[in-house]
Amino acid sequence: MWTVPNIITVVRVLLIPVFVFVYFLDWKWAHQAGAFIFWFAAITDWFDGYLARKLNQTSAFGAFLDPVADKLIVAAALLLITHSYETPWITVPAILLMSREIYISALREWMGQQGKQDLVKVSFIGKSKTMAQMLALIGLLSEMEYFMGIQIYWVSLGYILLYFAAILSFWSMLVYTKAAWDDQKNVESFHQ
C-alpha cells in the first residue's frame, strides 16, 4: 500500500490545509504562495501517475485515493477563488465544475458497482478539462495580472480557461451520461 506513488498522493492530500492556510495569511505574497503550492500539488498529480506506471506500482488504494486527492484540492481552490473574487463570473463556473465532479464521481461509483467502470473512464475531453481547470486555478489564485510592472495576463487567462474548463466539463458530463444511459437501455431491452 505504501508505494512511492501512494506516498506522493498522501502528501498531496496533506498539502490541502497548508495551501488554504498559506492563502489566508496576512502577507503581501500569500495568494501567490498559495498558487505555487497548488501548482506543486498539480505537478505531483502527474508525477505520481507517471511513477505508478513506470515502476509498475499501481494499486487499488492508489486508484481510489488519487482522484479523491484531486477533487479535494480542486474543490478547495474553487472555494478560495469564489471567496477572493466575489463575482458571479467566477462563482457560476466554479459551482458548475464542483457539481459536475460530484455527479461524475457518483456515476462512476454506480457504473463500477455494475462492473462497467470502463464505460465512464477518464476520456481525452476529461483530461483536457482537468488541464484547463488547473491552469485557470493557478492564474486566478495567483491574482497576478502584472509582474514587476509588466502585464502578464495570468488572471485574464485564468478567467478564459475557467470558462473553457466549464464548457469541457459540461460536454464530458454529457458524454459519460450518454454512455451510461445507452448501456442501461441495452440492459433493459435485453431483459424484456
mmCIF file of C-alpha atoms in Angstrom:
data_model
loop_
_atom_site.group_PDB
_atom_site.id
_atom_site.type_symbol
_atom_site.label_atom_id
_atom_site.label_comp_id
_atom_site.label_asym_id
_atom_site.label_seq_id
_atom_site.Cartn_x
_atom_site.Cartn_y
_atom_site.Cartn_z
ATOM 1 C CA MET A 1 0.000 0.000 0.000
ATOM 2 C CA TRP A 2 2.800 2.472 0.830
ATOM 3 C CA THR A 3 4.305 2.675 -2.629
ATOM 4 C CA VAL A 4 6.121 5.808 -3.797
ATOM 5 C CA PRO A 5 3.124 6.968 -5.928
ATOM 6 C CA ASN A 6 0.728 6.453 -2.989
ATOM 7 C CA ILE A 7 3.005 8.389 -0.632
ATOM 8 C CA ILE A 8 3.083 11.278 -3.154
ATOM 9 C CA THR A 9 -0.728 11.186 -3.311
ATOM 10 C CA VAL A 10 -0.989 11.285 0.501
ATOM 11 C CA VAL A 11 1.413 14.261 0.531
ATOM 12 C CA ARG A 12 -0.926 15.980 -1.948
ATOM 13 C CA VAL A 13 -3.852 15.477 0.455
ATOM 14 C CA LEU A 14 -1.754 16.808 3.351
ATOM 15 C CA LEU A 15 -0.880 19.896 1.283
ATOM 16 C CA ILE A 16 -4.555 20.971 1.174
ATOM 17 C CA PRO A 17 -4.697 22.528 4.667
ATOM 18 C CA VAL A 18 -1.232 24.039 4.110
ATOM 19 C CA PHE A 19 -2.426 25.542 0.818
ATOM 20 C CA VAL A 20 -5.544 27.053 2.426
ATOM 21 C CA PHE A 21 -3.631 28.316 5.487
ATOM 22 C CA VAL A 22 -0.939 29.997 3.364
ATOM 23 C CA TYR A 23 -3.550 31.552 1.050
ATOM 24 C CA PHE A 24 -5.219 33.286 4.031
ATOM 25 C CA LEU A 25 -2.009 34.542 5.652
ATOM 26 C CA ASP A 26 -1.882 38.278 6.218
ATOM 27 C CA TRP A 27 1.125 38.651 3.969
ATOM 28 C CA LYS A 28 1.639 40.510 0.669
ATOM 29 C CA TRP A 29 2.537 37.397 -1.358
ATOM 30 C CA ALA A 30 0.175 34.940 0.381
ATOM 31 C CA HIS A 31 -2.014 34.356 -2.677
ATOM 32 C CA GLN A 32 0.982 33.838 -4.939
ATOM 33 C CA ALA A 33 2.477 31.385 -2.413
ATOM 34 C CA GLY A 34 -0.870 29.565 -2.257
ATOM 35 C CA ALA A 35 -0.948 29.393 -6.057
ATOM 36 C CA PHE A 36 2.569 27.953 -6.005
ATOM 37 C CA ILE A 37 1.536 25.232 -3.525
ATOM 38 C CA PHE A 38 -1.472 24.428 -5.733
ATOM 39 C CA TRP A 39 0.823 24.263 -8.784
ATOM 40 C CA PHE A 40 3.180 21.944 -6.889
ATOM 41 C CA ALA A 41 0.252 19.676 -5.949
ATOM 42 C CA ALA A 42 -0.879 19.621 -9.601
ATOM 43 C CA ILE A 43 2.621 18.568 -10.685
ATOM 44 C CA THR A 44 2.683 15.771 -8.078
ATOM 45 C CA ASP A 45 -0.622 14.518 -9.541
ATOM 46 C CA TRP A 46 1.047 13.996 -12.910
ATOM 47 C CA PHE A 47 4.211 12.660 -11.283
ATOM 48 C CA ASP A 48 2.535 10.002 -9.108
ATOM 49 C CA GLY A 49 0.624 8.650 -12.114
ATOM 50 C CA TYR A 50 3.809 8.536 -14.160
ATOM 51 C CA LEU A 51 5.695 6.717 -11.377
ATOM 52 C CA ALA A 52 2.863 4.248 -10.809
ATOM 53 C CA ARG A 53 3.071 3.202 -14.462
ATOM 54 C CA LYS A 54 6.878 3.382 -14.724
ATOM 55 C CA LEU A 55 7.550 1.424 -11.504
ATOM 56 C CA ASN A 56 4.550 -0.871 -12.050
ATOM 57 C CA GLN A 57 3.204 0.200 -8.649
ATOM 58 C CA THR A 58 -0.449 0.664 -9.450
ATOM 59 C CA SER A 59 -2.787 -0.336 -6.633
ATOM 60 C CA ALA A 60 -6.480 -0.315 -5.765
ATOM 61 C CA PHE A 61 -5.718 2.125 -2.925
ATOM 62 C CA GLY A 62 -3.896 4.480 -5.314
ATOM 63 C CA ALA A 63 -6.688 4.212 -7.887
ATOM 64 C CA PHE A 64 -9.138 5.259 -5.163
ATOM 65 C CA LEU A 65 -7.049 7.945 -3.427
ATOM 66 C CA ASP A 66 -5.627 9.742 -6.485
ATOM 67 C CA PRO A 67 -8.942 11.084 -7.858
ATOM 68 C CA VAL A 68 -10.129 11.865 -4.320
ATOM 69 C CA ALA A 69 -6.985 13.937 -3.681
ATOM 70 C CA ASP A 70 -7.504 15.756 -6.987
ATOM 71 C CA LYS A 71 -11.124 16.569 -6.259
ATOM 72 C CA LEU A 72 -10.360 17.764 -2.711
ATOM 73 C CA ILE A 73 -7.629 20.197 -3.711
ATOM 74 C CA VAL A 74 -9.580 21.463 -6.731
ATOM 75 C CA ALA A 75 -12.697 21.990 -4.568
ATOM 76 C CA ALA A 76 -10.573 23.938 -2.055
ATOM 77 C CA ALA A 77 -9.114 26.089 -4.859
ATOM 78 C CA LEU A 78 -12.559 26.742 -6.357
ATOM 79 C CA LEU A 79 -13.871 27.831 -2.957
ATOM 80 C CA LEU A 80 -10.874 30.131 -2.468
ATOM 81 C CA ILE A 81 -11.328 31.893 -5.808
ATOM 82 C CA THR A 82 -15.064 32.371 -5.213
ATOM 83 C CA HIS A 83 -14.136 33.944 -1.852
ATOM 84 C CA SER A 84 -11.399 36.158 -3.338
ATOM 85 C CA TYR A 85 -13.222 37.434 -6.414
ATOM 86 C CA GLU A 86 -16.805 37.584 -5.068
ATOM 87 C CA THR A 87 -18.358 37.771 -8.518
ATOM 88 C CA PRO A 88 -20.887 35.561 -10.298
ATOM 89 C CA TRP A 89 -18.436 35.436 -13.219
ATOM 90 C CA ILE A 90 -16.264 33.178 -11.046
ATOM 91 C CA THR A 91 -18.910 31.641 -8.764
ATOM 92 C CA VAL A 92 -21.157 30.252 -11.519
ATOM 93 C CA PRO A 93 -18.455 28.275 -13.390
ATOM 94 C CA ALA A 94 -16.983 27.181 -10.028
ATOM 95 C CA ILE A 95 -20.367 25.752 -8.954
ATOM 96 C CA LEU A 96 -20.756 24.055 -12.342
ATOM 97 C CA LEU A 97 -17.291 22.481 -12.029
ATOM 98 C CA MET A 98 -17.877 21.253 -8.458
ATOM 99 C CA SER A 99 -21.353 19.939 -9.284
ATOM 100 C CA ARG A 100 -20.004 18.042 -12.262
ATOM 101 C CA GLU A 101 -17.276 16.428 -10.135
ATOM 102 C CA ILE A 102 -19.832 15.163 -7.614
ATOM 103 C CA TYR A 103 -22.133 13.922 -10.383
ATOM 104 C CA ILE A 104 -19.371 12.103 -12.300
ATOM 105 C CA SER A 105 -17.995 10.547 -9.101
ATOM 106 C CA ALA A 106 -21.461 9.174 -8.304
ATOM 107 C CA LEU A 107 -21.918 7.982 -11.901
ATOM 108 C CA ARG A 108 -18.539 6.193 -11.847
ATOM 109 C CA GLU A 109 -19.388 4.591 -8.493
ATOM 110 C CA TRP A 110 -22.734 3.371 -9.841
ATOM 111 C CA MET A 111 -21.234 2.006 -13.058
ATOM 112 C CA GLY A 112 -18.383 0.435 -11.060
ATOM 113 C CA GLN A 113 -20.898 -1.459 -8.919
ATOM 114 C CA GLN A 114 -22.212 -2.970 -12.134
ATOM 115 C CA GLY A 115 -18.700 -3.852 -13.313
ATOM 116 C CA LYS A 116 -18.912 -1.314 -16.147
ATOM 117 C CA GLN A 117 -16.495 1.388 -14.957
ATOM 118 C CA ASP A 118 -14.754 1.287 -18.352
ATOM 119 C CA LEU A 119 -17.796 2.995 -19.895
ATOM 120 C CA VAL A 120 -17.113 6.120 -17.834
ATOM 121 C CA LYS A 121 -13.330 6.045 -17.522
ATOM 122 C CA VAL A 122 -11.424 9.298 -17.994
ATOM 123 C CA SER A 123 -11.509 10.430 -21.618
ATOM 124 C CA PHE A 124 -9.470 12.918 -23.641
ATOM 125 C CA ILE A 125 -12.187 15.544 -23.024
ATOM 126 C CA GLY A 126 -11.952 14.906 -19.276
ATOM 127 C CA LYS A 127 -8.154 15.202 -19.321
ATOM 128 C CA SER A 128 -8.394 18.434 -21.332
ATOM 129 C CA LYS A 129 -10.899 19.800 -18.815
ATOM 130 C CA THR A 130 -8.544 18.967 -15.965
ATOM 131 C CA MET A 131 -5.592 20.681 -17.656
ATOM 132 C CA ALA A 132 -7.618 23.840 -18.418
ATOM 133 C CA GLN A 133 -9.059 23.851 -14.897
ATOM 134 C CA MET A 134 -5.647 23.508 -13.220
ATOM 135 C CA LEU A 135 -4.104 26.303 -15.303
ATOM 136 C CA ALA A 136 -7.167 28.519 -14.700
ATOM 137 C CA LEU A 137 -6.944 27.990 -10.959
ATOM 138 C CA ILE A 138 -3.212 28.733 -10.837
ATOM 139 C CA GLY A 139 -3.776 32.021 -12.696
ATOM 140 C CA LEU A 140 -6.784 33.045 -10.626
ATOM 141 C CA LEU A 141 -5.268 32.020 -7.296
ATOM 142 C CA SER A 142 -2.095 33.999 -8.042
ATOM 143 C CA GLU A 143 -4.070 37.190 -8.777
ATOM 144 C CA MET A 144 -1.110 38.241 -10.921
ATOM 145 C CA GLU A 145 -2.095 40.330 -13.895
ATOM 146 C CA TYR A 146 1.168 42.257 -13.618
ATOM 147 C CA PHE A 147 4.652 41.179 -12.598
ATOM 148 C CA MET A 148 7.317 43.834 -11.941
ATOM 149 C CA GLY A 149 5.198 46.353 -13.850
ATOM 150 C CA ILE A 150 4.808 44.116 -16.917
ATOM 151 C CA GLN A 151 1.325 42.877 -17.822
ATOM 152 C CA ILE A 152 1.409 39.057 -17.887
ATOM 153 C CA TYR A 153 -2.369 38.415 -18.176
ATOM 154 C CA TRP A 154 -2.447 35.450 -15.725
ATOM 155 C CA VAL A 155 -5.807 36.476 -14.249
ATOM 156 C CA SER A 156 -7.306 37.194 -17.677
ATOM 157 C CA LEU A 157 -6.066 33.833 -18.931
ATOM 158 C CA GLY A 158 -7.430 32.246 -15.740
ATOM 159 C CA TYR A 159 -10.915 33.614 -16.475
ATOM 160 C CA ILE A 160 -10.812 32.333 -20.069
ATOM 161 C CA LEU A 161 -9.537 28.904 -19.056
ATOM 162 C CA LEU A 162 -12.097 28.635 -16.236
ATOM 163 C CA TYR A 163 -14.907 29.066 -18.759
ATOM 164 C CA PHE A 164 -13.196 26.710 -21.211
ATOM 165 C CA ALA A 165 -12.924 24.121 -18.403
ATOM 166 C CA ALA A 166 -16.600 24.631 -17.510
ATOM 167 C CA ILE A 167 -17.637 24.038 -21.128
ATOM 168 C CA LEU A 168 -15.450 20.918 -21.406
ATOM 169 C CA SER A 169 -16.772 19.808 -18.029
ATOM 170 C CA PHE A 170 -20.380 20.007 -19.203
ATOM 171 C CA TRP A 171 -19.511 18.334 -22.523
ATOM 172 C CA SER A 172 -17.670 15.444 -20.845
ATOM 173 C CA MET A 173 -20.551 15.043 -18.384
ATOM 174 C CA LEU A 174 -22.933 14.620 -21.322
ATOM 175 C CA VAL A 175 -20.583 12.088 -22.980
ATOM 176 C CA TYR A 176 -20.261 9.992 -19.789
ATOM 177 C CA THR A 177 -24.008 10.211 -19.103
ATOM 178 C CA LYS A 178 -24.852 9.116 -22.654
ATOM 179 C CA ALA A 179 -22.508 6.116 -22.389
ATOM 180 C CA ALA A 180 -24.156 5.043 -19.115
ATOM 181 C CA TRP A 181 -27.653 5.753 -20.444
ATOM 182 C CA ASP A 182 -27.100 3.743 -23.641
ATOM 183 C CA ASP A 183 -25.739 0.844 -21.601
ATOM 184 C CA GLN A 184 -28.757 0.875 -19.289
ATOM 185 C CA LYS A 185 -31.137 0.959 -22.267
ATOM 186 C CA ASN A 186 -29.347 -2.066 -23.741
ATOM 187 C CA VAL A 187 -29.601 -3.923 -20.422
ATOM 188 C CA GLU A 188 -33.319 -3.158 -20.119
ATOM 189 C CA SER A 189 -34.080 -4.226 -23.708
ATOM 190 C CA PHE A 190 -32.078 -7.428 -23.120
ATOM 191 C CA HIS A 191 -34.246 -8.293 -20.090
ATOM 192 C CA GLN A 192 -37.523 -7.677 -21.918
#
